[in-house]
CSV table of C-alpha atoms in Angstrom, one decimal:
chain,number,residue,atom,x,y,z
A,1,MET,CA,0.0,-0.1,0.1
A,2,GLU,CA,2.8,2.5,0.9
A,3,ILE,CA,4.9,1.8,-2.2
A,4,ALA,CA,1.6,2.2,-4.3
A,5,HIS,CA,1.0,5.6,-2.8
A,6,LEU,CA,4.5,6.7,-3.3
A,7,GLN,CA,4.5,5.5,-6.9
A,8,HIS,CA,1.2,7.3,-7.8
A,9,ARG,CA,2.2,10.6,-5.9
A,10,LEU,CA,5.8,10.7,-7.3
A,11,SER,CA,4.7,9.4,-10.8
A,12,VAL,CA,7.4,6.6,-10.6
A,13,THR,CA,7.0,3.2,-12.5
A,14,GLN,CA,7.7,-0.1,-11.3
A,15,GLN,CA,10.5,-0.5,-14.0
A,16,GLU,CA,12.2,2.8,-12.7
A,17,ILE,CA,12.2,1.4,-9.3
A,18,VAL,CA,13.9,-1.7,-10.2
A,19,ASP,CA,16.5,0.2,-12.3
A,20,ALA,CA,17.1,2.5,-9.2
A,21,TRP,CA,17.6,-0.4,-7.1
A,22,LEU,CA,20.0,-2.2,-9.2
A,23,PHE,CA,22.1,1.1,-9.6
A,24,TYR,CA,21.9,1.6,-5.9
A,25,ASP,CA,23.1,-1.9,-5.1
A,26,LEU,CA,25.5,-2.8,-8.0
A,27,ALA,CA,27.0,0.5,-9.2
A,28,ILE,CA,28.2,2.1,-5.8
A,29,MET,CA,31.5,2.9,-7.2
A,30,ASP,CA,29.9,5.0,-10.1
A,31,TYR,CA,28.1,7.3,-7.5
A,32,SER,CA,28.5,10.9,-7.1
A,33,ASN,CA,26.9,13.3,-4.9
A,34,GLU,CA,24.7,14.4,-7.8
A,35,SER,CA,23.4,10.8,-8.0
A,36,TYR,CA,21.1,11.5,-5.0
A,37,SER,CA,19.1,14.0,-7.0
A,38,SER,CA,17.2,11.2,-8.5
A,39,THR,CA,13.5,10.7,-6.9
A,40,THR,CA,13.7,7.0,-8.0
A,41,LEU,CA,17.0,6.6,-6.1
A,42,ARG,CA,15.3,7.9,-3.0
A,43,MET,CA,12.6,5.2,-3.7
A,44,ALA,CA,15.4,2.6,-3.7
A,45,MET,CA,17.1,4.0,-0.6
A,46,HIS,CA,13.7,3.8,1.2
A,47,LEU,CA,13.0,0.4,0.2
A,48,HIS,CA,16.4,-0.8,1.7
A,49,ASN,CA,15.2,0.7,5.0
A,50,TYR,CA,12.6,-2.3,5.0
A,51,VAL,CA,15.1,-5.2,4.2
A,52,ALA,CA,15.1,-7.1,7.5
A,53,GLY,CA,18.7,-7.8,8.6
A,54,ASN,CA,20.6,-5.6,6.1
A,55,TRP,CA,23.0,-2.8,7.3
A,56,HIS,CA,20.1,0.0,6.9
A,57,ASP,CA,17.9,-2.2,9.3
A,58,ARG,CA,20.7,-2.6,11.8
A,59,ARG,CA,21.5,1.2,11.7
A,60,GLN,CA,17.9,2.0,12.2
A,61,ASP,CA,17.9,-0.1,15.3
A,62,VAL,CA,20.9,1.4,16.8
A,63,VAL,CA,19.7,5.1,16.2
A,64,LEU,CA,16.4,4.1,17.8
A,65,GLY,CA,18.3,2.7,20.9
A,66,TYR,CA,20.2,5.9,21.4
A,67,LEU,CA,17.3,8.2,21.1
A,68,ALA,CA,15.5,6.0,23.6
A,69,ARG,CA,18.4,6.6,26.0
A,70,LEU,CA,18.3,10.3,25.6
A,71,GLU,CA,14.5,10.9,25.3
A,72,PRO,CA,14.8,14.2,23.5
A,73,THR,CA,12.0,16.5,22.6
A,74,ALA,CA,13.8,18.0,19.6
A,75,VAL,CA,15.8,16.3,17.1
A,76,CYS,CA,17.4,17.5,14.0
A,77,ASP,CA,18.7,15.2,11.2
A,78,ILE,CA,21.3,16.7,8.7
A,79,GLY,CA,21.4,15.0,5.3
A,80,PHE,CA,18.6,12.6,6.4
A,81,GLY,CA,18.3,11.1,2.7
A,82,THR,CA,14.9,9.5,3.4
A,83,PRO,CA,12.7,9.5,6.5
A,84,GLN,CA,14.2,6.7,8.8
A,85,ARG,CA,12.5,4.4,11.3
A,86,TYR,CA,13.1,6.7,14.3
A,87,VAL,CA,10.9,9.4,12.5
A,88,ARG,CA,8.0,7.0,12.2
A,89,HIS,CA,8.4,6.0,15.8
A,90,LEU,CA,8.4,9.5,17.2
A,91,LEU,CA,5.5,10.4,14.9
A,92,GLY,CA,3.3,7.7,16.5
A,93,THR,CA,4.3,8.7,20.1
A,94,ALA,CA,4.4,12.4,19.6
A,95,GLN,CA,7.5,12.6,21.8
A,96,ALA,CA,9.6,15.2,19.8
A,97,GLU,CA,9.8,17.7,17.3
A,98,ILE,CA,11.9,16.7,14.3
A,99,ALA,CA,13.6,18.7,11.6
A,100,LEU,CA,14.6,17.0,8.6
A,101,CYS,CA,17.4,18.7,6.7
A,102,GLU,CA,18.7,18.1,3.1
A,103,PHE,CA,20.4,19.8,0.1
A,104,GLU,CA,18.5,18.0,-2.5
A,105,TYR,CA,15.1,19.0,-3.3
A,106,SER,CA,14.1,15.3,-4.3
A,107,SER,CA,14.8,14.3,-0.7
A,108,LEU,CA,12.5,16.8,0.8
A,109,GLU,CA,9.8,16.0,-1.8
A,110,PHE,CA,10.0,12.3,-1.2
A,111,ALA,CA,10.0,12.8,2.6
A,112,ALA,CA,6.5,14.9,2.4
A,113,VAL,CA,4.9,12.3,0.4
A,114,THR,CA,6.2,9.4,2.7
A,115,LEU,CA,5.3,11.3,5.9
A,116,GLU,CA,1.9,12.1,4.4
A,117,HIS,CA,1.3,8.2,4.1
A,118,TRP,CA,2.7,7.6,7.7
A,119,ARG,CA,0.6,10.4,9.5
A,120,PRO,CA,-1.7,13.0,7.7
A,121,ASP,CA,-0.9,15.7,10.3
A,122,TRP,CA,2.9,15.1,10.1
A,123,SER,CA,3.7,18.8,9.3
A,124,SER,CA,2.6,19.5,13.1
A,125,SER,CA,5.7,17.5,14.3
A,126,VAL,CA,8.1,17.5,11.5
A,127,LYS,CA,10.0,20.5,9.6
A,128,LEU,CA,11.5,20.0,6.2
A,129,ILE,CA,14.3,22.2,5.8
A,130,GLU,CA,16.6,23.0,2.7
A,131,HIS,CA,20.1,22.9,4.2
A,132,ASP,CA,23.6,22.9,2.5
A,133,MET,CA,26.3,21.6,4.8
A,134,ASN,CA,28.8,23.6,3.0
A,135,ARG,CA,27.1,27.0,3.6
A,136,ASP,CA,24.3,27.0,6.1
A,137,GLU,CA,24.5,27.2,9.9
A,138,LEU,CA,23.2,24.3,12.0
A,139,PRO,CA,19.6,24.9,12.8
A,140,ALA,CA,19.5,26.2,16.3
A,141,GLY,CA,17.5,24.8,19.3
A,142,TYR,CA,17.8,21.0,19.0
A,143,GLN,CA,19.0,18.5,21.7
A,144,VAL,CA,20.1,15.9,19.3
A,145,TYR,CA,21.7,16.2,15.8
A,146,LEU,CA,21.8,13.2,13.6
A,147,PHE,CA,24.4,12.7,10.8
A,148,GLN,CA,23.6,9.2,9.2
A,149,ASP,CA,26.1,8.7,6.2
A,150,SER,CA,26.0,12.4,5.7
A,151,ILE,CA,28.9,14.6,7.0
A,152,GLU,CA,31.4,12.6,4.8
A,153,HIS,CA,29.8,14.2,1.7
A,154,ALA,CA,30.4,17.9,2.9
A,155,ALA,CA,33.1,19.6,0.8
A,156,GLN,CA,35.3,20.1,4.0
A,157,PRO,CA,33.9,17.7,6.6
A,158,THR,CA,36.3,18.6,9.2
A,159,GLU,CA,35.6,22.2,9.1
A,160,THR,CA,31.8,21.7,8.7
A,161,LEU,CA,31.8,19.6,12.0
A,162,ARG,CA,33.8,22.1,13.9
A,163,ARG,CA,31.6,24.9,12.8
A,164,TYR,CA,28.5,22.9,13.8
A,165,VAL,CA,30.0,21.8,17.3
A,166,ASP,CA,31.1,25.3,18.1
A,167,SER,CA,27.6,26.7,17.5
A,168,VAL,CA,25.7,24.5,19.9
A,169,ALA,CA,25.7,24.5,23.8
A,170,ALA,CA,27.5,22.0,26.0
A,171,GLY,CA,25.4,18.9,26.7
A,172,THR,CA,24.2,18.8,23.0
A,173,HIS,CA,24.1,15.1,21.7
A,174,PHE,CA,25.2,14.0,18.3
A,175,ILE,CA,24.6,10.6,16.6
A,176,PHE,CA,26.8,9.6,13.6
A,177,SER,CA,27.0,6.9,11.1
A,178,LEU,CA,30.7,7.0,9.6
A,179,PRO,CA,32.2,5.0,6.9
A,180,ILE,CA,35.2,2.8,7.8
A,181,GLU,CA,36.6,2.2,4.4
A,182,VAL,CA,40.1,0.3,4.4
A,183,SER,CA,40.7,1.2,0.8
A,184,ASP,CA,39.2,2.8,-2.3
A,185,PRO,CA,36.6,5.2,-0.7
A,186,ILE,CA,33.3,5.5,-2.2
A,187,PRO,CA,33.1,8.4,-4.7
A,188,GLY,CA,31.4,11.3,-3.1
A,189,HIS,CA,33.1,10.7,0.3
A,190,ASN,CA,35.4,13.6,1.1
A,191,ILE,CA,36.5,12.0,4.4
A,192,SER,CA,36.7,8.2,5.6
A,193,TRP,CA,38.8,6.2,8.1
A,194,THR,CA,40.5,2.9,8.0
A,195,GLU,CA,39.7,2.1,11.5
A,196,GLU,CA,37.3,3.1,14.5
A,197,THR,CA,39.9,4.8,16.6
A,198,ALA,CA,40.8,7.3,13.8
A,199,ALA,CA,37.1,8.2,13.4
A,200,THR,CA,36.4,8.8,17.2
A,201,ASP,CA,39.6,10.7,17.5
A,202,TRP,CA,38.4,12.9,14.5
A,203,LEU,CA,35.2,13.5,16.7
A,204,ALA,CA,37.2,14.2,19.8
A,205,ALA,CA,39.2,16.7,18.0
A,206,ALA,CA,36.0,18.8,17.2
A,207,GLY,CA,35.0,18.9,20.9
A,208,LEU,CA,32.8,15.8,21.1
A,209,LEU,CA,33.0,13.2,23.9
A,210,VAL,CA,32.1,9.6,22.5
A,211,LEU,CA,29.6,8.0,24.9
A,212,ASP,CA,29.0,4.8,22.8
A,213,LYS,CA,29.8,3.2,19.6
A,214,GLU,CA,28.9,0.2,17.5
A,215,VAL,CA,30.3,-1.4,14.5
A,216,ILE,CA,27.8,-2.2,11.7
A,217,ARG,CA,29.1,-4.9,9.2
A,218,PHE,CA,27.6,-5.6,5.8
A,219,ARG,CA,25.8,-8.8,5.2
A,220,TRP,CA,27.0,-9.9,1.7
A,221,ASP,CA,23.7,-11.7,1.1
A,222,LEU,CA,21.8,-8.8,1.5
A,223,ASP,CA,23.9,-5.7,1.1
A,224,LEU,CA,25.0,-6.3,-2.5
A,225,HIS,CA,27.0,-3.1,-2.7
A,226,ALA,CA,29.4,-4.6,-0.3
A,227,HIS,CA,30.7,-6.9,-3.1
A,228,SER,CA,32.3,-3.7,-4.6
A,229,LEU,CA,34.0,-2.7,-1.6
A,230,HIS,CA,37.1,-4.0,0.4
A,231,PRO,CA,35.7,-6.9,2.3
A,232,ASP,CA,36.3,-5.2,5.7
A,233,THR,CA,34.3,-2.2,4.9
A,234,ARG,CA,32.0,-1.2,7.5
A,235,GLN,CA,30.1,1.5,9.4
A,236,LEU,CA,30.6,3.0,12.7
A,237,ALA,CA,27.4,4.2,14.7
A,238,VAL,CA,28.3,6.6,17.3
A,239,LEU,CA,26.6,8.6,20.2
A,240,ALA,CA,28.5,11.6,21.4
A,241,VAL,CA,28.1,14.8,23.4
A,242,LYS,CA,29.6,18.3,23.3
A,243,GLN,CA,31.7,18.8,26.4
């Protein structure tokens, strides 16, 4: 029912979804940041969120767990891509205001159509904000900021992170998903790390204290893009706080 709703509202055909899924899964080394402007690619990303046991599934569980610990009333997601499981959860419980921030209009459009299906009055809890990490200031007033596979796409990730951290009060929390890429980083990633300590040191240098972290490994039977990467490529989920 949800997929039919999205297809109808976004005028996307089944074949376009199949083609986008194959590109998303099998052509990862051909990506550029411009690839994400495609509405059909957003659809493929969204569908991946529903595949039980894949790395998207695991990341969403980790993020939900971190948010359950923090119990925030205001959450801001920078470079959100597509609405994640935590958004649907918080919409259902009316526990928090949410800001979903993206550079690409296709992401904001896709999010609005998806949220409409999840909850018709979604706009009372969720703001969709056009946001450029390379230029814009971090939206103010949120207790938790999420960067799920996003900050590495900034033109200068280190400078962007430090600017963001400097702009918030001590005690503000951050949740990250960061790429641990042993070799041959994915195109579009302007920073990556070869092991977890280097990534957490990078966060510490920006003024963040790591409270928790979890390695998320790819499953080769479900995460088909992993076949194009170094076999030890993985993701690092991190919960941190500004000191």
